[in-house]
Amino acid sequence: QVQVQQWGAGLLKPSETLSLNCAVYGGSFSGFYWSWIRQPPGKGLEWIGEINHSGSDKFTPSLESRVSMSADSSNNQFSLKLTSMTAADTAVYYCARLYCTSSSCYHLWGHGTLVTVSS
Amino acid sequence: NFMLTQPHSVSESPGKTVTISCTRSSGSIVSNYVQWYQQRPGSAPTIVIYEDSQRPSGVPDRFSGSIDSSSNSASLTISGLRTEDEADYHCQSYDSSYHWVFGGGTKLTVL
């Protein structure tokens, strides 16, 4: 059963860059899309973007100018960078696998990392 | 793009049935599949309904999903409510660019 393990800095100052990583265990890395999704405290979920093993990516328009993702097939890992962080970016950040059937897809989530932006 | 609107909260008694709605702001609800996730306090979301009405293995048949084109909304219905069903529920769909869209989430209280 595929599992994801994520890590990265949990406390940032305004204007710093968020860097999070996610490792994939127990299954194939190639052939799937891998997502980042965040949830501000007490609020709903926001899809940030996704990437596949070959680096094909897509991002939500509201964050596209600040976000980048990368995929490392040799180590079964993918990562998220979000620049110019502000307090509004404080959230739990989840990495997730996009699981697809023959006709539809849904996300299988990691445990999440709380990222706080504060001076 | 479109938005998915959910009630902020619902509550019901154990053993009863509750329905949570998810209304699409523009475009047809039947255009793109809807998923539902359950999120217990302090935990990551888990899938309970995909492809509008399909249950992954391990999800009890007390959980069901449906689509209503007349109200342009999706619904999650939980019957025989248990205290363990108390959680936040999030609907999800995708747009024409295959960008994922989430509803604001609904807090279910079982009292």
PDB file of C-alpha atoms in Angstrom:
ATOM      1  CA  GLN A   1       0.000   0.000   0.000  1.00  0.00           C
ATOM      2  CA  VAL A   2       1.441   3.333  -1.060  1.00  0.00           C
ATOM      3  CA  GLN A   3       2.249   5.719   1.764  1.00  0.00           C
ATOM      4  CA  VAL A   4       3.680   9.227   1.770  1.00  0.00           C
ATOM      5  CA  GLN A   5       5.922  10.785   4.384  1.00  0.00           C
ATOM      6  CA  GLN A   6       6.390  14.542   4.367  1.00  0.00           C
ATOM      7  CA  TRP A   7       8.814  16.902   6.071  1.00  0.00           C
ATOM      8  CA  GLY A   8       9.980  20.518   6.030  1.00  0.00           C
ATOM      9  CA  ALA A   9      10.339  23.683   8.088  1.00  0.00           C
ATOM     10  CA  GLY A  10       7.284  24.479  10.194  1.00  0.00           C
ATOM     11  CA  LEU A  11       8.050  28.085  11.152  1.00  0.00           C
ATOM     12  CA  LEU A  12       8.899  30.798   8.649  1.00  0.00           C
ATOM     13  CA  LYS A  13       9.266  34.554   8.721  1.00  0.00           C
ATOM     14  CA  PRO A  14       7.363  36.793   6.283  1.00  0.00           C
ATOM     15  CA  SER A  15       8.989  36.946   2.829  1.00  0.00           C
ATOM     16  CA  GLU A  16      10.789  33.601   3.308  1.00  0.00           C
ATOM     17  CA  THR A  17      10.347  30.606   1.000  1.00  0.00           C
ATOM     18  CA  LEU A  18       8.469  27.486   2.066  1.00  0.00           C
ATOM     19  CA  SER A  19      10.149  24.212   1.167  1.00  0.00           C
ATOM     20  CA  LEU A  20       8.389  20.905   1.779  1.00  0.00           C
ATOM     21  CA  ASN A  21       9.277  17.393   0.677  1.00  0.00           C
ATOM     22  CA  CYS A  22       7.285  14.199   0.356  1.00  0.00           C
ATOM     23  CA  ALA A  23       8.650  10.674  -0.003  1.00  0.00           C
ATOM     24  CA  VAL A  24       6.661   7.795  -1.478  1.00  0.00           C
ATOM     25  CA  TYR A  25       6.924   4.318   0.039  1.00  0.00           C
ATOM     26  CA  GLY A  26       5.431   0.942  -0.730  1.00  0.00           C
ATOM     27  CA  GLY A  27       4.455   1.466  -4.316  1.00  0.00           C
ATOM     28  CA  SER A  28       5.130   3.010  -7.672  1.00  0.00           C
ATOM     29  CA  PHE A  29       6.123   6.649  -8.029  1.00  0.00           C
ATOM     30  CA  SER A  30       5.935   6.725 -11.781  1.00  0.00           C
ATOM     31  CA  GLY A  31       2.614   6.814 -13.559  1.00  0.00           C
ATOM     32  CA  PHE A  32       0.845   8.920 -10.961  1.00  0.00           C
ATOM     33  CA  TYR A  33       0.247  12.554 -10.189  1.00  0.00           C
ATOM     34  CA  TRP A  34       1.301  13.877  -6.778  1.00  0.00           C
ATOM     35  CA  SER A  35      -0.503  16.839  -5.238  1.00  0.00           C
ATOM     36  CA  TRP A  36      -0.030  19.531  -2.641  1.00  0.00           C
ATOM     37  CA  ILE A  37      -3.113  20.784  -0.806  1.00  0.00           C
ATOM     38  CA  ARG A  38      -3.320  23.197   2.119  1.00  0.00           C
ATOM     39  CA  GLN A  39      -5.792  24.052   4.868  1.00  0.00           C
ATOM     40  CA  PRO A  40      -5.598  27.320   6.859  1.00  0.00           C
ATOM     41  CA  PRO A  41      -6.562  26.921  10.528  1.00  0.00           C
ATOM     42  CA  GLY A  42     -10.319  26.476  10.856  1.00  0.00           C
ATOM     43  CA  LYS A  43     -10.872  26.822   7.110  1.00  0.00           C
ATOM     44  CA  GLY A  44     -11.443  24.687   4.036  1.00  0.00           C
ATOM     45  CA  LEU A  45      -9.069  22.885   1.712  1.00  0.00           C
ATOM     46  CA  GLU A  46      -7.205  24.573  -1.141  1.00  0.00           C
ATOM     47  CA  TRP A  47      -5.538  22.641  -3.950  1.00  0.00           C
ATOM     48  CA  ILE A  48      -2.101  24.122  -4.684  1.00  0.00           C
ATOM     49  CA  GLY A  49      -1.026  21.988  -7.622  1.00  0.00           C
ATOM     50  CA  GLU A  50       0.310  18.644  -8.770  1.00  0.00           C
ATOM     51  CA  ILE A  51       3.225  17.054 -10.584  1.00  0.00           C
ATOM     52  CA  ASN A  52       4.011  13.674 -12.101  1.00  0.00           C
ATOM     53  CA  HIS A  53       7.219  11.655 -12.188  1.00  0.00           C
ATOM     54  CA  SER A  54       8.403  13.301 -15.413  1.00  0.00           C
ATOM     55  CA  GLY A  55       7.869  16.844 -14.117  1.00  0.00           C
ATOM     56  CA  SER A  56       4.609  17.681 -15.871  1.00  0.00           C
ATOM     57  CA  ASP A  57       2.839  20.064 -13.509  1.00  0.00           C
ATOM     58  CA  LYS A  58      -0.152  22.336 -13.051  1.00  0.00           C
ATOM     59  CA  PHE A  59      -0.938  24.924 -10.392  1.00  0.00           C
ATOM     60  CA  THR A  60      -3.920  26.828  -9.060  1.00  0.00           C
ATOM     61  CA  PRO A  61      -3.983  30.254 -10.767  1.00  0.00           C
ATOM     62  CA  SER A  62      -4.015  32.250  -7.513  1.00  0.00           C
ATOM     63  CA  LEU A  63      -0.616  30.832  -6.459  1.00  0.00           C
ATOM     64  CA  GLU A  64       0.975  30.156  -9.825  1.00  0.00           C
ATOM     65  CA  SER A  65       3.364  33.124  -9.667  1.00  0.00           C
ATOM     66  CA  ARG A  66       4.862  31.949  -6.339  1.00  0.00           C
ATOM     67  CA  VAL A  67       4.809  28.151  -6.527  1.00  0.00           C
ATOM     68  CA  SER A  68       7.134  25.569  -8.020  1.00  0.00           C
ATOM     69  CA  MET A  69       7.221  21.797  -7.730  1.00  0.00           C
ATOM     70  CA  SER A  70       9.784  19.181  -8.596  1.00  0.00           C
ATOM     71  CA  ALA A  71       9.864  15.402  -8.815  1.00  0.00           C
ATOM     72  CA  ASP A  72      12.819  13.086  -8.182  1.00  0.00           C
ATOM     73  CA  SER A  73      12.056   9.654  -9.621  1.00  0.00           C
ATOM     74  CA  SER A  74      15.374   8.181  -8.514  1.00  0.00           C
ATOM     75  CA  ASN A  75      14.474   8.772  -4.856  1.00  0.00           C
ATOM     76  CA  ASN A  76      10.665   8.569  -5.161  1.00  0.00           C
ATOM     77  CA  GLN A  77      10.269  12.078  -3.800  1.00  0.00           C
ATOM     78  CA  PHE A  78       8.515  15.282  -4.797  1.00  0.00           C
ATOM     79  CA  SER A  79       8.711  18.768  -3.379  1.00  0.00           C
ATOM     80  CA  LEU A  80       6.936  22.096  -3.055  1.00  0.00           C
ATOM     81  CA  LYS A  81       8.382  25.598  -2.930  1.00  0.00           C
ATOM     82  CA  LEU A  82       6.254  28.659  -2.216  1.00  0.00           C
ATOM     83  CA  THR A  83       7.975  32.031  -2.246  1.00  0.00           C
ATOM     84  CA  SER A  84       7.215  35.334  -0.499  1.00  0.00           C
ATOM     85  CA  MET A  85       5.327  33.722   2.368  1.00  0.00           C
ATOM     86  CA  THR A  86       2.934  35.855   4.432  1.00  0.00           C
ATOM     87  CA  ALA A  87       0.695  35.200   7.425  1.00  0.00           C
ATOM     88  CA  ALA A  88      -2.095  34.345   4.980  1.00  0.00           C
ATOM     89  CA  ASP A  89      -0.077  31.279   3.926  1.00  0.00           C
ATOM     90  CA  THR A  90      -0.197  29.832   7.447  1.00  0.00           C
ATOM     91  CA  ALA A  91      -1.816  26.416   7.008  1.00  0.00           C
ATOM     92  CA  VAL A  92      -1.472  22.673   7.265  1.00  0.00           C
ATOM     93  CA  TYR A  93       0.153  21.550   4.030  1.00  0.00           C
ATOM     94  CA  TYR A  94      -0.662  18.050   2.776  1.00  0.00           C
ATOM     95  CA  CYS A  95       1.023  15.995   0.112  1.00  0.00           C
ATOM     96  CA  ALA A  96      -1.262  13.494  -1.544  1.00  0.00           C
ATOM     97  CA  ARG A  97      -1.325  10.849  -4.240  1.00  0.00           C
ATOM     98  CA  LEU A  98      -3.869  11.224  -7.006  1.00  0.00           C
ATOM     99  CA  TYR A  99      -5.443   7.791  -7.270  1.00  0.00           C
ATOM    100  CA  CYS A 100      -7.364   7.158 -10.498  1.00  0.00           C
ATOM    101  CA  THR A 101      -9.820   4.468 -11.499  1.00  0.00           C
ATOM    102  CA  SER A 102     -10.739   3.882 -15.120  1.00  0.00           C
ATOM    103  CA  SER A 103     -13.075   6.885 -15.029  1.00  0.00           C
ATOM    104  CA  SER A 104     -12.308   9.166 -12.092  1.00  0.00           C
ATOM    105  CA  CYS A 105      -9.687  10.226  -9.559  1.00  0.00           C
ATOM    106  CA  TYR A 106      -9.429  11.147  -5.907  1.00  0.00           C
ATOM    107  CA  HIS A 107      -6.719  12.032  -3.404  1.00  0.00           C
ATOM    108  CA  LEU A 108      -5.034   9.815  -0.827  1.00  0.00           C
ATOM    109  CA  TRP A 109      -3.509  12.092   1.782  1.00  0.00           C
ATOM    110  CA  GLY A 110      -0.345  12.285   3.859  1.00  0.00           C
ATOM    111  CA  HIS A 111      -0.446  13.341   7.512  1.00  0.00           C
ATOM    112  CA  GLY A 112       0.174  17.036   6.867  1.00  0.00           C
ATOM    113  CA  THR A 113       2.685  19.608   8.108  1.00  0.00           C
ATOM    114  CA  LEU A 114       1.656  22.744   9.991  1.00  0.00           C
ATOM    115  CA  VAL A 115       3.452  25.754   8.547  1.00  0.00           C
ATOM    116  CA  THR A 116       3.267  28.992  10.523  1.00  0.00           C
ATOM    117  CA  VAL A 117       4.392  32.332   9.138  1.00  0.00           C
ATOM    118  CA  SER A 118       5.205  34.823  11.870  1.00  0.00           C
ATOM    119  CA  SER A 119       7.788  37.495  12.544  1.00  0.00           C
TER     120      SER A 119
ATOM    121  CA  ASN B   1     -14.106  29.032 -12.724  1.00  0.00           C
ATOM    122  CA  PHE B   2     -16.767  27.820 -10.311  1.00  0.00           C
ATOM    123  CA  MET B   3     -17.237  27.522  -6.562  1.00  0.00           C
ATOM    124  CA  LEU B   4     -18.672  24.721  -4.448  1.00  0.00           C
ATOM    125  CA  THR B   5     -20.822  25.926  -1.551  1.00  0.00           C
ATOM    126  CA  GLN B   6     -21.533  23.803   1.510  1.00  0.00           C
ATOM    127  CA  PRO B   7     -23.446  24.607   4.707  1.00  0.00           C
ATOM    128  CA  HIS B   8     -21.056  25.607   7.473  1.00  0.00           C
ATOM    129  CA  SER B   9     -22.498  23.103   9.917  1.00  0.00           C
ATOM    130  CA  VAL B  10     -25.204  20.485  10.409  1.00  0.00           C
ATOM    131  CA  SER B  11     -26.232  18.482  13.427  1.00  0.00           C
ATOM    132  CA  GLU B  12     -28.341  15.411  14.055  1.00  0.00           C
ATOM    133  CA  SER B  13     -28.933  12.744  16.663  1.00  0.00           C
ATOM    134  CA  PRO B  14     -27.405   9.271  16.723  1.00  0.00           C
ATOM    135  CA  GLY B  15     -29.329   6.779  14.623  1.00  0.00           C
ATOM    136  CA  LYS B  16     -30.843   9.465  12.429  1.00  0.00           C
ATOM    137  CA  THR B  17     -30.056  10.405   8.819  1.00  0.00           C
ATOM    138  CA  VAL B  18     -28.321  13.591   7.721  1.00  0.00           C
ATOM    139  CA  THR B  19     -27.714  15.058   4.268  1.00  0.00           C
ATOM    140  CA  ILE B  20     -24.950  17.539   3.406  1.00  0.00           C
ATOM    141  CA  SER B  21     -25.283  19.560   0.212  1.00  0.00           C
ATOM    142  CA  CYS B  22     -22.640  20.905  -2.156  1.00  0.00           C
ATOM    143  CA  THR B  23     -23.877  23.439  -4.712  1.00  0.00           C
ATOM    144  CA  ARG B  24     -21.943  24.327  -7.836  1.00  0.00           C
ATOM    145  CA  SER B  25     -22.005  28.054  -8.666  1.00  0.00           C
ATOM    146  CA  SER B  26     -21.682  27.836 -12.457  1.00  0.00           C
ATOM    147  CA  GLY B  27     -21.609  25.105 -15.034  1.00  0.00           C
ATOM    148  CA  SER B  28     -23.446  21.840 -14.574  1.00  0.00           C
ATOM    149  CA  ILE B  29     -22.874  19.620 -11.560  1.00  0.00           C
ATOM    150  CA  VAL B  30     -23.097  16.616 -13.853  1.00  0.00           C
ATOM    151  CA  SER B  31     -20.181  17.833 -16.006  1.00  0.00           C
ATOM    152  CA  ASN B  32     -17.486  16.649 -13.597  1.00  0.00           C
ATOM    153  CA  TYR B  33     -17.506  13.967 -10.916  1.00  0.00           C
ATOM    154  CA  VAL B  34     -17.856  14.951  -7.259  1.00  0.00           C
ATOM    155  CA  GLN B  35     -15.890  13.408  -4.404  1.00  0.00           C
ATOM    156  CA  TRP B  36     -16.512  13.603  -0.650  1.00  0.00           C
ATOM    157  CA  TYR B  37     -13.857  13.452   2.070  1.00  0.00           C
ATOM    158  CA  GLN B  38     -14.242  12.927   5.813  1.00  0.00           C
ATOM    159  CA  GLN B  39     -11.815  14.762   8.107  1.00  0.00           C
ATOM    160  CA  ARG B  40     -11.825  13.906  11.798  1.00  0.00           C
ATOM    161  CA  PRO B  41     -10.295  16.464  14.196  1.00  0.00           C
ATOM    162  CA  GLY B  42      -6.527  16.564  13.953  1.00  0.00           C
ATOM    163  CA  SER B  43      -6.410  14.128  11.035  1.00  0.00           C
ATOM    164  CA  ALA B  44      -5.982  14.268   7.284  1.00  0.00           C
ATOM    165  CA  PRO B  45      -9.033  13.860   5.020  1.00  0.00           C
ATOM    166  CA  THR B  46     -10.018  10.403   3.809  1.00  0.00           C
ATOM    167  CA  ILE B  47     -12.211   9.552   0.840  1.00  0.00           C
ATOM    168  CA  VAL B  48     -15.767   8.360   1.532  1.00  0.00           C
ATOM    169  CA  ILE B  49     -17.433   8.893  -1.875  1.00  0.00           C
ATOM    170  CA  TYR B  50     -15.898   9.202  -5.350  1.00  0.00           C
ATOM    171  CA  GLU B  51     -17.399   9.466  -8.821  1.00  0.00           C
ATOM    172  CA  ASP B  52     -20.578  11.080  -7.369  1.00  0.00           C
ATOM    173  CA  SER B  53     -21.858   7.949  -5.644  1.00  0.00           C
ATOM    174  CA  GLN B  54     -19.181   5.256  -5.419  1.00  0.00           C
ATOM    175  CA  ARG B  55     -17.871   4.006  -2.069  1.00  0.00           C
ATOM    176  CA  PRO B  56     -14.251   2.894  -1.729  1.00  0.00           C
ATOM    177  CA  SER B  57     -13.750  -0.454  -0.076  1.00  0.00           C
ATOM    178  CA  GLY B  58     -13.965  -0.167   3.680  1.00  0.00           C
ATOM    179  CA  VAL B  59     -16.471   2.707   3.710  1.00  0.00           C
ATOM    180  CA  PRO B  60     -19.771   1.591   5.293  1.00  0.00           C
ATOM    181  CA  ASP B  61     -22.887   1.557   3.127  1.00  0.00           C
ATOM    182  CA  ARG B  62     -24.389   4.061   5.570  1.00  0.00           C
ATOM    183  CA  PHE B  63     -22.579   6.617   3.396  1.00  0.00           C
ATOM    184  CA  SER B  64     -24.126   7.443   0.021  1.00  0.00           C
ATOM    185  CA  GLY B  65     -23.717  10.161  -2.595  1.00  0.00           C
ATOM    186  CA  SER B  66     -26.033  11.604  -5.212  1.00  0.00           C
ATOM    187  CA  ILE B  67     -26.340  14.349  -7.791  1.00  0.00           C
ATOM    188  CA  ASP B  68     -29.360  16.611  -8.417  1.00  0.00           C
ATOM    189  CA  SER B  69     -29.194  18.509 -11.679  1.00  0.00           C
ATOM    190  CA  SER B  70     -32.275  20.562 -10.848  1.00  0.00           C
ATOM    191  CA  SER B  71     -30.534  22.215  -7.900  1.00  0.00           C
ATOM    192  CA  ASN B  72     -27.077  21.856  -9.473  1.00  0.00           C
ATOM    193  CA  SER B  73     -25.832  20.189  -6.340  1.00  0.00           C
ATOM    194  CA  ALA B  74     -24.298  17.038  -4.960  1.00  0.00           C
ATOM    195  CA  SER B  75     -25.295  15.489  -1.659  1.00  0.00           C
ATOM    196  CA  LEU B  76     -23.686  13.230   0.906  1.00  0.00           C
ATOM    197  CA  THR B  77     -26.157  11.252   3.009  1.00  0.00           C
ATOM    198  CA  ILE B  78     -25.179   9.420   6.171  1.00  0.00           C
ATOM    199  CA  SER B  79     -27.770   7.111   7.687  1.00  0.00           C
ATOM    200  CA  GLY B  80     -27.774   5.428  11.092  1.00  0.00           C
ATOM    201  CA  LEU B  81     -25.553   8.194  12.473  1.00  0.00           C
ATOM    202  CA  ARG B  82     -22.884   7.214  14.963  1.00  0.00           C
ATOM    203  CA  THR B  83     -20.815   9.444  17.209  1.00  0.00           C
ATOM    204  CA  GLU B  84     -17.729   8.387  15.215  1.00  0.00           C
ATOM    205  CA  ASP B  85     -19.238  10.105  12.143  1.00  0.00           C
ATOM    206  CA  GLU B  86     -18.711  13.475  13.819  1.00  0.00           C
ATOM    207  CA  ALA B  87     -16.215  15.193  11.518  1.00  0.00           C
ATOM    208  CA  ASP B  88     -15.777  17.794   8.804  1.00  0.00           C
ATOM    209  CA  TYR B  89     -16.946  16.758   5.329  1.00  0.00           C
ATOM    210  CA  HIS B  90     -15.518  18.316   2.174  1.00  0.00           C
ATOM    211  CA  CYS B  91     -16.846  18.036  -1.375  1.00  0.00           C
ATOM    212  CA  GLN B  92     -14.488  18.234  -4.337  1.00  0.00           C
ATOM    213  CA  SER B  93     -14.744  18.465  -8.088  1.00  0.00           C
ATOM    214  CA  TYR B  94     -12.565  19.737 -10.943  1.00  0.00           C
ATOM    215  CA  ASP B  95     -12.806  22.352 -13.657  1.00  0.00           C
ATOM    216  CA  SER B  96     -12.238  22.228 -17.406  1.00  0.00           C
ATOM    217  CA  SER B  97      -8.470  22.545 -16.888  1.00  0.00           C
ATOM    218  CA  TYR B  98      -8.528  19.614 -14.472  1.00  0.00           C
ATOM    219  CA  HIS B  99      -7.787  21.926 -11.559  1.00  0.00           C
ATOM    220  CA  TRP B 100      -9.279  20.616  -8.333  1.00  0.00           C
ATOM    221  CA  VAL B 101     -11.925  22.676  -6.517  1.00  0.00           C
ATOM    222  CA  PHE B 102     -13.027  22.114  -2.911  1.00  0.00           C
ATOM    223  CA  GLY B 103     -16.111  23.235  -1.054  1.00  0.00           C
ATOM    224  CA  GLY B 104     -15.647  25.127   2.195  1.00  0.00           C
ATOM    225  CA  GLY B 105     -16.366  22.070   4.331  1.00  0.00           C
ATOM    226  CA  THR B 106     -19.270  21.184   6.634  1.00  0.00           C
ATOM    227  CA  LYS B 107     -18.906  20.412  10.323  1.00  0.00           C
ATOM    228  CA  LEU B 108     -21.166  17.504  11.295  1.00  0.00           C
ATOM    229  CA  THR B 109     -22.110  17.288  14.957  1.00  0.00           C
ATOM    230  CA  VAL B 110     -23.729  14.090  16.223  1.00  0.00           C
ATOM    231  CA  LEU B 111     -25.487  14.924  19.473  1.00  0.00           C
TER     232      LEU B 111
END
